[in-house]
Coordinates of C-alpha atoms in Angstrom, one line a residue:
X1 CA 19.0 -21.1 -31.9
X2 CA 16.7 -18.5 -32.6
X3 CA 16.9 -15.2 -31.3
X4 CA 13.9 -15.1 -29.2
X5 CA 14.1 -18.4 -27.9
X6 CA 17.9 -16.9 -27.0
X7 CA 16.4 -13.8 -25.3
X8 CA 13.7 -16.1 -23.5
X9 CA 16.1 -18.9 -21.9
X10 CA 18.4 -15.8 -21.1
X11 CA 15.4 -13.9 -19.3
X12 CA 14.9 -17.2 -17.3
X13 CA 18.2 -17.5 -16.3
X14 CA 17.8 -14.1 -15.4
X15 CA 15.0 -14.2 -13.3
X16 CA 16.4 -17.7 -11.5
X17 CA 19.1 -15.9 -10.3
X18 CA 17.4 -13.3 -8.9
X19 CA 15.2 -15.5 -7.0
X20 CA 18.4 -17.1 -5.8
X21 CA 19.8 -13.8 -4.6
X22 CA 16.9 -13.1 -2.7
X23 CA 16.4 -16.5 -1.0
X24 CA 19.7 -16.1 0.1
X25 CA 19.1 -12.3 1.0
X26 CA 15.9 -13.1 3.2
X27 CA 18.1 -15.8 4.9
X28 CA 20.3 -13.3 6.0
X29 CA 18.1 -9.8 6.5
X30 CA 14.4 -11.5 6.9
X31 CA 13.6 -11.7 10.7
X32 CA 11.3 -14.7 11.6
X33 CA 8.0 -13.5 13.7
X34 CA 6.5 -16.9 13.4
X35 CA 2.9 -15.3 12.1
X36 CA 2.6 -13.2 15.7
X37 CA -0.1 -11.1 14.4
X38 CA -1.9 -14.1 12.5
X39 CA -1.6 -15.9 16.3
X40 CA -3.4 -13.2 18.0
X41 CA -6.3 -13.2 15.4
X42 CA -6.1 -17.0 15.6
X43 CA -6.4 -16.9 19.1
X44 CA -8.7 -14.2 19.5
X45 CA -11.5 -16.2 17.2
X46 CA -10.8 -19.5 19.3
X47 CA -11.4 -17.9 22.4
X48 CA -14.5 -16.5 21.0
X49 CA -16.4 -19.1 19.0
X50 CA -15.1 -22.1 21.0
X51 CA -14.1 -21.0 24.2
X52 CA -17.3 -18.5 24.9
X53 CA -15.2 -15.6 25.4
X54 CA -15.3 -12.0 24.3
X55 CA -13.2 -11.5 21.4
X56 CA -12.1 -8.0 22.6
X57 CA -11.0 -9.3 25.9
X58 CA -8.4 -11.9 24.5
X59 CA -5.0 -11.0 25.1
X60 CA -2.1 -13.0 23.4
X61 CA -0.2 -14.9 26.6
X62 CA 2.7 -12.7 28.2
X63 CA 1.9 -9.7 26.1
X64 CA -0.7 -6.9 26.0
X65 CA -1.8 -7.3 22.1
X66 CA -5.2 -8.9 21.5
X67 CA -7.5 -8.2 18.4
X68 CA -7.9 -4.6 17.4
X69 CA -10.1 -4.7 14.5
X70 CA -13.4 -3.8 14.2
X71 CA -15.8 -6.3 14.2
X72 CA -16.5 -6.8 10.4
X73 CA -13.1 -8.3 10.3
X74 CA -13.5 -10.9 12.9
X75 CA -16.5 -11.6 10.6
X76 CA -14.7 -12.1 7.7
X77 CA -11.5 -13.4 9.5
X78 CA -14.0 -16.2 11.5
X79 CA -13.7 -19.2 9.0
X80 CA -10.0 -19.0 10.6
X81 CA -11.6 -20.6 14.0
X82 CA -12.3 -23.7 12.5
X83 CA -9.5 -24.0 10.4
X84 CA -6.5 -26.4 12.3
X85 CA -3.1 -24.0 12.7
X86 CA -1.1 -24.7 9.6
X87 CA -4.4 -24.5 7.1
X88 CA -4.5 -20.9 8.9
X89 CA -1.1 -19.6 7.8
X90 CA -1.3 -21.0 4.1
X91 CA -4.4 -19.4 3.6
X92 CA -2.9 -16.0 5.1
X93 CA 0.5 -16.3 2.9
X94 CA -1.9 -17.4 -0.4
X95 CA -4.0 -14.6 0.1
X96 CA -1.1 -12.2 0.9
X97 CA 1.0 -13.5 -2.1
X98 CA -1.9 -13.4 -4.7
X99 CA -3.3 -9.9 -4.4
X100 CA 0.6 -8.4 -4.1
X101 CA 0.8 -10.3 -7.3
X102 CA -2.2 -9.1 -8.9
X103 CA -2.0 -5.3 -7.8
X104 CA 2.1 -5.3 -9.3
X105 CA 0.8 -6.8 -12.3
X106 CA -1.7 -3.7 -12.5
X107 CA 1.1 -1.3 -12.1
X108 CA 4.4 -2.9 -13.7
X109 CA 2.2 -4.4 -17.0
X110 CA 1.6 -0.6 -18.6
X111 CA 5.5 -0.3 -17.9
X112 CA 6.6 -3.2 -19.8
X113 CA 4.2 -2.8 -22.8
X114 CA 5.9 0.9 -23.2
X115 CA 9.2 -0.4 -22.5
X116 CA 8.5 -3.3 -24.9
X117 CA 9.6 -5.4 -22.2
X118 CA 8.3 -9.2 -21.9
X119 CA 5.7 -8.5 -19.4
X120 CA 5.5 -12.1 -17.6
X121 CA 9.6 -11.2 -17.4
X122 CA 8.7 -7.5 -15.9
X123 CA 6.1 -9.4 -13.6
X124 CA 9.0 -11.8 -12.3
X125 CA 11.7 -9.6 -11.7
X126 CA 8.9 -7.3 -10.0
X127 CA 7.9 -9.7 -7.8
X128 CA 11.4 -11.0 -6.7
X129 CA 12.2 -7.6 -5.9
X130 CA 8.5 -7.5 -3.8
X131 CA 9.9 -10.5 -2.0
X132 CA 12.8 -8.7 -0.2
X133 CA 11.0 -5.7 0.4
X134 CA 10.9 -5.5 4.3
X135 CA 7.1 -4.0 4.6
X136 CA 6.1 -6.7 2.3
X137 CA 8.4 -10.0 4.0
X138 CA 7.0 -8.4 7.1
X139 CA 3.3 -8.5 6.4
X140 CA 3.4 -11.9 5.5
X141 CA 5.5 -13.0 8.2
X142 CA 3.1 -11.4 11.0
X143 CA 0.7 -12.7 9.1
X144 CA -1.1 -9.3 8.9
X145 CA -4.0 -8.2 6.0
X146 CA -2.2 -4.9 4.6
X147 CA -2.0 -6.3 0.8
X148 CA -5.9 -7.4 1.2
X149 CA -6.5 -3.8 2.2
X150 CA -4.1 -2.3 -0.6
X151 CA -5.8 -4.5 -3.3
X152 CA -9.4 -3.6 -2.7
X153 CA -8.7 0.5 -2.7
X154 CA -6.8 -0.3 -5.5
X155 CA -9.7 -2.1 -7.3
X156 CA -11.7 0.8 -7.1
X157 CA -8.9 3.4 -8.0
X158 CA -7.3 1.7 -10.7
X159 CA -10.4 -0.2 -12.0
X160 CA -13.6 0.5 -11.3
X161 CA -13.4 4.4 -10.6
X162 CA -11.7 5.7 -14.1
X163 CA -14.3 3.8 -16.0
X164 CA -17.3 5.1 -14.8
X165 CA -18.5 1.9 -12.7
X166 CA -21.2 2.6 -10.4
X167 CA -19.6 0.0 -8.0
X168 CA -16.2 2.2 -7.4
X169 CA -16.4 3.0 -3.8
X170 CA -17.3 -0.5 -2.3
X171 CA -13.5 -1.6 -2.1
X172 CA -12.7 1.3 0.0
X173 CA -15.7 0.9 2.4
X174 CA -14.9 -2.6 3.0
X175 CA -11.3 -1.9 3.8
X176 CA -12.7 0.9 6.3
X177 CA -14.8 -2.0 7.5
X178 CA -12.4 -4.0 8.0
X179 CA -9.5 -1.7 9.6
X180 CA -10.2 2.1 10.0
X181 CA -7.1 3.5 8.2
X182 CA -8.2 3.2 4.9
X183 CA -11.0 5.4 5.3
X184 CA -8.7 8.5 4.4
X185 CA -9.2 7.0 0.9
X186 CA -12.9 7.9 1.7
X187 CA -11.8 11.6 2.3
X188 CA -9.6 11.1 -0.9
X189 CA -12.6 10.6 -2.9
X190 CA -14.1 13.6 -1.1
X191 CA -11.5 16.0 -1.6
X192 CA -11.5 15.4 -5.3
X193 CA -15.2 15.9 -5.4
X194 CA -16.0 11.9 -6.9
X195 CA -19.6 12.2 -4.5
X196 CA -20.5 9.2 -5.9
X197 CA -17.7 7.2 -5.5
X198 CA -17.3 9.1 -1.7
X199 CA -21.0 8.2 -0.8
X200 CA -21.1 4.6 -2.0
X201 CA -17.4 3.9 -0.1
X202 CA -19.3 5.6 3.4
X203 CA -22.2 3.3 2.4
X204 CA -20.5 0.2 1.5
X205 CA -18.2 0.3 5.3
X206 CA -22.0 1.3 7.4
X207 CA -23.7 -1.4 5.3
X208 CA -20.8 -4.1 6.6
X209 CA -20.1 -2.5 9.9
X210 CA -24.0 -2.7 10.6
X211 CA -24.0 -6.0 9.4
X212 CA -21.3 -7.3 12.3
X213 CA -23.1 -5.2 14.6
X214 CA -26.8 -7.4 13.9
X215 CA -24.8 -10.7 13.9
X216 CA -22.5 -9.9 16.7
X217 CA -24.1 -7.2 19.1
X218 CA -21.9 -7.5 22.0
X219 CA -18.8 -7.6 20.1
X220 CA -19.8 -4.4 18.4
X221 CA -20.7 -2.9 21.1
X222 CA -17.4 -3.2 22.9
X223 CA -15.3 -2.6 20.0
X224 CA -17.0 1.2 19.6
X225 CA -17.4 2.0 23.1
X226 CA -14.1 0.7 24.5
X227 CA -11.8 -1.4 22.7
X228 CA -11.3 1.1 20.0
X229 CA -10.0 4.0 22.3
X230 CA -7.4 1.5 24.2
X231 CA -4.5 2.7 22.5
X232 CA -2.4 0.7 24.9
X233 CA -3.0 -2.3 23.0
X234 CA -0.9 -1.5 19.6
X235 CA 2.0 -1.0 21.1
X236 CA 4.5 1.7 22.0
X237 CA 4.3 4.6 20.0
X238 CA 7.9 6.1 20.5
X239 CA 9.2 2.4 19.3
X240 CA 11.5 2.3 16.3
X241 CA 8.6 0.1 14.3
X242 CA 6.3 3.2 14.5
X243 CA 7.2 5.0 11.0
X244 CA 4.9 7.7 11.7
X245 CA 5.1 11.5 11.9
X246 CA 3.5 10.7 15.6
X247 CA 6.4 8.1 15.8
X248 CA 9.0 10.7 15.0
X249 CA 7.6 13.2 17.6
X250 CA 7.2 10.3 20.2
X251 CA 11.3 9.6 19.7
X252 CA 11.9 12.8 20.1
X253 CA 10.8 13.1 23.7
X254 CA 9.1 9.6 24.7
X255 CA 7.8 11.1 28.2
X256 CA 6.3 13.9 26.9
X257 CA 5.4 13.5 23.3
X258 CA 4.3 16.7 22.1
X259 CA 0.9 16.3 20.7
X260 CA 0.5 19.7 19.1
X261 CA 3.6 19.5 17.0
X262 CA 2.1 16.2 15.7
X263 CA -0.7 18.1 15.1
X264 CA 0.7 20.4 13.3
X265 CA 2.9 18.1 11.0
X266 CA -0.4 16.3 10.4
X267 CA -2.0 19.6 8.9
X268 CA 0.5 20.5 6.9
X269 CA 1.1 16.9 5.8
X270 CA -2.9 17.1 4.6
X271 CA -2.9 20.6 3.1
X272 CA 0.3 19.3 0.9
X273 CA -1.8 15.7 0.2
X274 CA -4.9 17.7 -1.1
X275 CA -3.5 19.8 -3.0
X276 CA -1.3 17.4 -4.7
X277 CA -4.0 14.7 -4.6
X278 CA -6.0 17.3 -6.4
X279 CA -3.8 17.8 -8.7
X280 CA -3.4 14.4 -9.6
X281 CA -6.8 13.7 -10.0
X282 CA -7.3 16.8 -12.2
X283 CA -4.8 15.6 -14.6
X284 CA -6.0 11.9 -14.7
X285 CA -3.6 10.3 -13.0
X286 CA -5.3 8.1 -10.4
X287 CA -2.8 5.7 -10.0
X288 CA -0.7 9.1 -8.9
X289 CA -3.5 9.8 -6.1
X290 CA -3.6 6.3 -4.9
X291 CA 0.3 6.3 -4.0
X292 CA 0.1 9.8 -2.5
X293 CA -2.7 9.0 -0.6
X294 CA -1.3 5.6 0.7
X295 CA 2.5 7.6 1.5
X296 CA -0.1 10.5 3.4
X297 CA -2.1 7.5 5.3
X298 CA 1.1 6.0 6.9
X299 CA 2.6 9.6 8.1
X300 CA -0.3 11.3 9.4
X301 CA -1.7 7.5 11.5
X302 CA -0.5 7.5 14.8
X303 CA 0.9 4.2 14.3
X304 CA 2.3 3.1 11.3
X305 CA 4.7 -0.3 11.7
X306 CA 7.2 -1.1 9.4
X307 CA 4.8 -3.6 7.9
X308 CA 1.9 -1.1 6.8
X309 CA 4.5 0.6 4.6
X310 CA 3.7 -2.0 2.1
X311 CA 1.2 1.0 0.8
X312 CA 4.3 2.6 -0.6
X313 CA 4.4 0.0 -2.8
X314 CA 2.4 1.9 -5.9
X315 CA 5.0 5.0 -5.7
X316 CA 7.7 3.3 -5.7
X317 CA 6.7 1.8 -8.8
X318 CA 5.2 4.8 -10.4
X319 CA 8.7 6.6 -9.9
X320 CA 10.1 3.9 -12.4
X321 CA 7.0 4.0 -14.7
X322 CA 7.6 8.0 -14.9
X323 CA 11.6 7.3 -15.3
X324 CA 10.9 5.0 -18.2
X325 CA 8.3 7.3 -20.1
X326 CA 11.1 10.0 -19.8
X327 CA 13.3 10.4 -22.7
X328 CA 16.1 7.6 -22.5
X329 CA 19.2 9.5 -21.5
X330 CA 17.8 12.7 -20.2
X331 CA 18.6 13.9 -16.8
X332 CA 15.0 13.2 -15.7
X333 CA 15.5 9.7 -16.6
X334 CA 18.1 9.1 -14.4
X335 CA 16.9 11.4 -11.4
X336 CA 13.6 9.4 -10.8
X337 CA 15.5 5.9 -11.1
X338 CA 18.1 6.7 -8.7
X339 CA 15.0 7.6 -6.4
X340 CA 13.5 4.9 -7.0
X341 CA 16.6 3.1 -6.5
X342 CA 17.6 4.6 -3.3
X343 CA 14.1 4.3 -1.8
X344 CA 14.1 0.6 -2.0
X345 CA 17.4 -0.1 -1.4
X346 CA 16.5 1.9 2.1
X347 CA 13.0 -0.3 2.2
X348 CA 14.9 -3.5 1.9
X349 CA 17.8 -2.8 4.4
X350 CA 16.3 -2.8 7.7
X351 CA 18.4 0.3 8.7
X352 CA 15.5 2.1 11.2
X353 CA 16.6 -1.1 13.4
X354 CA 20.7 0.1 14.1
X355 CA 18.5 2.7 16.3
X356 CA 16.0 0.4 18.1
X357 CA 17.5 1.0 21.2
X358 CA 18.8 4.3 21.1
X359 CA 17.2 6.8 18.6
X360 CA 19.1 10.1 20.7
X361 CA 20.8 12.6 18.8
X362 CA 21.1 13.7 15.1
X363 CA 21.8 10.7 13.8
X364 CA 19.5 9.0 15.7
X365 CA 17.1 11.3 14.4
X366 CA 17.6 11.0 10.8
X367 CA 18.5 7.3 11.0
X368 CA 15.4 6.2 12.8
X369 CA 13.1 7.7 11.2
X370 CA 14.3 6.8 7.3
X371 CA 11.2 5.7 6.1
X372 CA 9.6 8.4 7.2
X373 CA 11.7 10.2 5.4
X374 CA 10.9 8.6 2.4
X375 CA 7.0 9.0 2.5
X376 CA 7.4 12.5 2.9
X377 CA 9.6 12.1 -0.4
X378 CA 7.0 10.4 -2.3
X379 CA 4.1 12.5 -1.2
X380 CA 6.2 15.8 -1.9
X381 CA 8.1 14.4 -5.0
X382 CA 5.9 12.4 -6.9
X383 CA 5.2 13.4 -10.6
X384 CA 1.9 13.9 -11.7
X385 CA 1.5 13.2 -15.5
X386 CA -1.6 15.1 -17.4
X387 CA -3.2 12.9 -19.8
X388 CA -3.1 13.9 -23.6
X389 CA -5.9 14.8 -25.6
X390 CA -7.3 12.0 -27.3
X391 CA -7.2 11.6 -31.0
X392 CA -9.9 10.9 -33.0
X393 CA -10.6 9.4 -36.0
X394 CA -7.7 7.3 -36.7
X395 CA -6.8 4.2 -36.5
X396 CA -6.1 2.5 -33.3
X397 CA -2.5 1.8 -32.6
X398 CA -0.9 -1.5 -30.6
X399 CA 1.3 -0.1 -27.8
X400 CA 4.8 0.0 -28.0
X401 CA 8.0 1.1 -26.4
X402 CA 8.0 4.3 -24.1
X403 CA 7.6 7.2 -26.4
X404 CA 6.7 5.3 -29.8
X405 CA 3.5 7.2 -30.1
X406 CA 4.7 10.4 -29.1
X407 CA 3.6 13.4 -31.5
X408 CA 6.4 16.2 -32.4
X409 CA 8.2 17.4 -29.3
X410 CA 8.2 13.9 -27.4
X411 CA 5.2 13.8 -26.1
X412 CA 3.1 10.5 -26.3
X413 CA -0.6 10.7 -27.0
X414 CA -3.4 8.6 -26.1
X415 CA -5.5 6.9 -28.7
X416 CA -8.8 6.5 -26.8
X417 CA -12.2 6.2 -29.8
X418 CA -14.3 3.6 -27.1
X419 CA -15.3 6.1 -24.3
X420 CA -13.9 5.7 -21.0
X421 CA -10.5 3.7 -20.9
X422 CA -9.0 2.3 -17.3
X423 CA -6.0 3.8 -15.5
X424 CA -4.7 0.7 -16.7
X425 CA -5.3 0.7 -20.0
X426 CA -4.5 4.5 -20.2
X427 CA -1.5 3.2 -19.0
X428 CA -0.7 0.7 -21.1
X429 CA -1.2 3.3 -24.0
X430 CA 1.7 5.8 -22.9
X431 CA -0.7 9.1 -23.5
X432 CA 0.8 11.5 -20.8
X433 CA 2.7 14.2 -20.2
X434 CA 4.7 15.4 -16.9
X435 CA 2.8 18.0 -15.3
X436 CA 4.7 18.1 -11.7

């Protein structure tokens, strides 16, 4: 048998086995919600298209959680109200699965062609390992819209923005359309002085919001007026779910939160993000300022369940794409793949939960806050990598693995002679350089 049909029935195996460990993981750690979130939306739009109800005054039965969104989303959600139950979740799980898929195929592709990895192998493996991360099994088993949201900033921060398209901004402004939070990436763009991008993004979320507005007045009108200051309706902010720097404070003292030491954290958290987001930005490392921006987003909301964490996803991956372009058995190497390591192993284990119903004390404290922990990691630790000068002139190389076009001293260079190159493909070339 030949060699590489060796190495591909072995990478098979491989990945089977992986997807057996994990099955039989998620059967053990995944806990079942049965698509709660996914039920209220679902309810919400019944009540409101067939029932002739307000779609802000639903409330799921027995519980105080109705639909929170503004009402953009209940415009793009509403082909849900005439889809029968079942239709509704495989449409939610699809659309879950397939832009997870496509946004780790962004990230973990430049790795593998460095690496000189098989890349659909590097996709697999990646995407077991997505499988039993708990922000991602719990988005798709609330049935919630964080990986739509995560794709279309990353659209315009991995694709559109770093080559030149005059269209970068509208994935942003729909997500703010659609749910608030991402907007900070709005302020990201701001902060890093891409007007364009900013202005289009703050266009693109008026232009949809004032769309749902002229279709659905009343709705609108509720949702900006009252619904969205109810902050009784997401939920208890002291809970262990709430991974938050406001959660952390609520824990500390859940009678009294302190709301001026959250606002303090907050500040601080956004002086380090700009100047580290600035940094990133300056070097040419977008894909840097998307991660710290998404790790900033979930500790400075007031609520930020276990499930939005899935916007850790792009630093946890850049930690191993910086570990691999290292030099193979230096110390740097190793440091960022333990962290990596160590940060999913946390993000898989459910460990916040040992201190669901009682969060007193130092342990308490450091245990039930864990993933808060690691945000602050990410947005404090992350490397920034400065993109080499160009050459010019010569002939255009294939990539290959991780340092295999580095010039004298280690250092890889990017061969860019067609004018503005992608994150992606800037990736996929291997021309940077630690710079943090």
């Amino acid at each position: 048998m030949a060699q590489g049909a060796r190495r591909t029935y072995g990478q098979v195996a491989g990945v089977l086995v992986l997807a057996v460990a994990v099955a039989a993981f998620l059967s053990v750690a995944a806990v079942r919600h049965g698509f709660f979130d996914l039920k209220v939306y679902y309810g919400a739009l019944t009540f409101w298209v067939h029932d002739g109800g307000e779609i802000y005054d639903f409330l799921k039965a027995g519980t105080q959680y109705g639909f929170t969104y503004p009402p953009f989303a209940a415009l793009v959600m509403l082909p849900m109200a005439y889809l029968p139950w079942p239709a509704a979740i495989t449409v939610s799980v699809a659309a879950s699965v397939l832009t997870s898929a496509v946004l780790i195929w962004w990230l973990v592709d430049p790795i593998a062609r460095r690496a000189g990895w098989t890349r659909w192998f590097a996709l697999a493996v990646a995407l077991c390992l997505a499988a039993a991360f708990e922000p991602m099994r719990e988005t798709v088993n609330f049935g919630q819209v964080n990986t739509l949201l995560l794709f279309l900033v990353a659209v315009d921060l991995l694709r559109l923005l770093p080559a030149g398209n005059r269209w970068a901004g509208v994935g942003i402004g729909l997500a703010t359309a659609i749910k608030l939070t991402p907007g900070v990436f709005i302020v990201y763009l701001l902060v890093t002085r891409r007007w364009r991008a900013a202005f289009t993004a703050m266009a693109a979320a008026a232009g949809a919001s004032l769309l749902a507005a002229a279709l659905f007045p009343d709705a609108s009108r509720e949702f900006w007026t009252e619904a969205l200051w109810n902050t009784g309706r997401v939920g208890e902010l002291a809970f262990v779910s709430n991974q938050s720097l406001r959660g952390v404070v609520a824990r500390l003292d859940p009678e009294h939160p302190s709301t001026l030491a959250w606002l303090a954290l907050v500040l601080a958290t956004l002086a380090v993000w700009a100047w580290r987001s600035r940094a990133a930005v300056a070097a040419g490392d977008e894909a840097t300022g998307l991660a710290l921006t998404g790790a900033m987003m979930c500790l400075v909301s007031p609520v930020t369940w276990v499930h939005h964490l899935v916007w850790l996803i792009p630093g946890l991956i850049l930690l191993v794409d910086n570990a691999m372009a290292a030099p193979g058995r230096g110390r740097r190497r190793r440091v960022l793949l333990a962290a990596a390591i160590i940060g999913y192993g946390f993000l898989i284990s459910r460990i916040v939960w040992a201190w669901e119903k009682d969060f007193t004390g130092v342990d308490g404290f450091l245990g039930s806050n864990t993933y808060v922990w690691i945000s602050l990691a990410l947005l404090l630790g992350l490397p920034i990598r400065r993109w080499a000068t160009p050459t010019h002139g010569g002939p255009r190389r294939e990539p290959g693995p991780a340092g295999s076009l580095a010039e004298p001293g280690g250092i890889p260079q990017l061969d860019k002679t067609d004018g503005v190159t992608s994150a992606g493909e800037r990736h996929r070339v291997g021309g940077f350089q630690p710079v943090g």
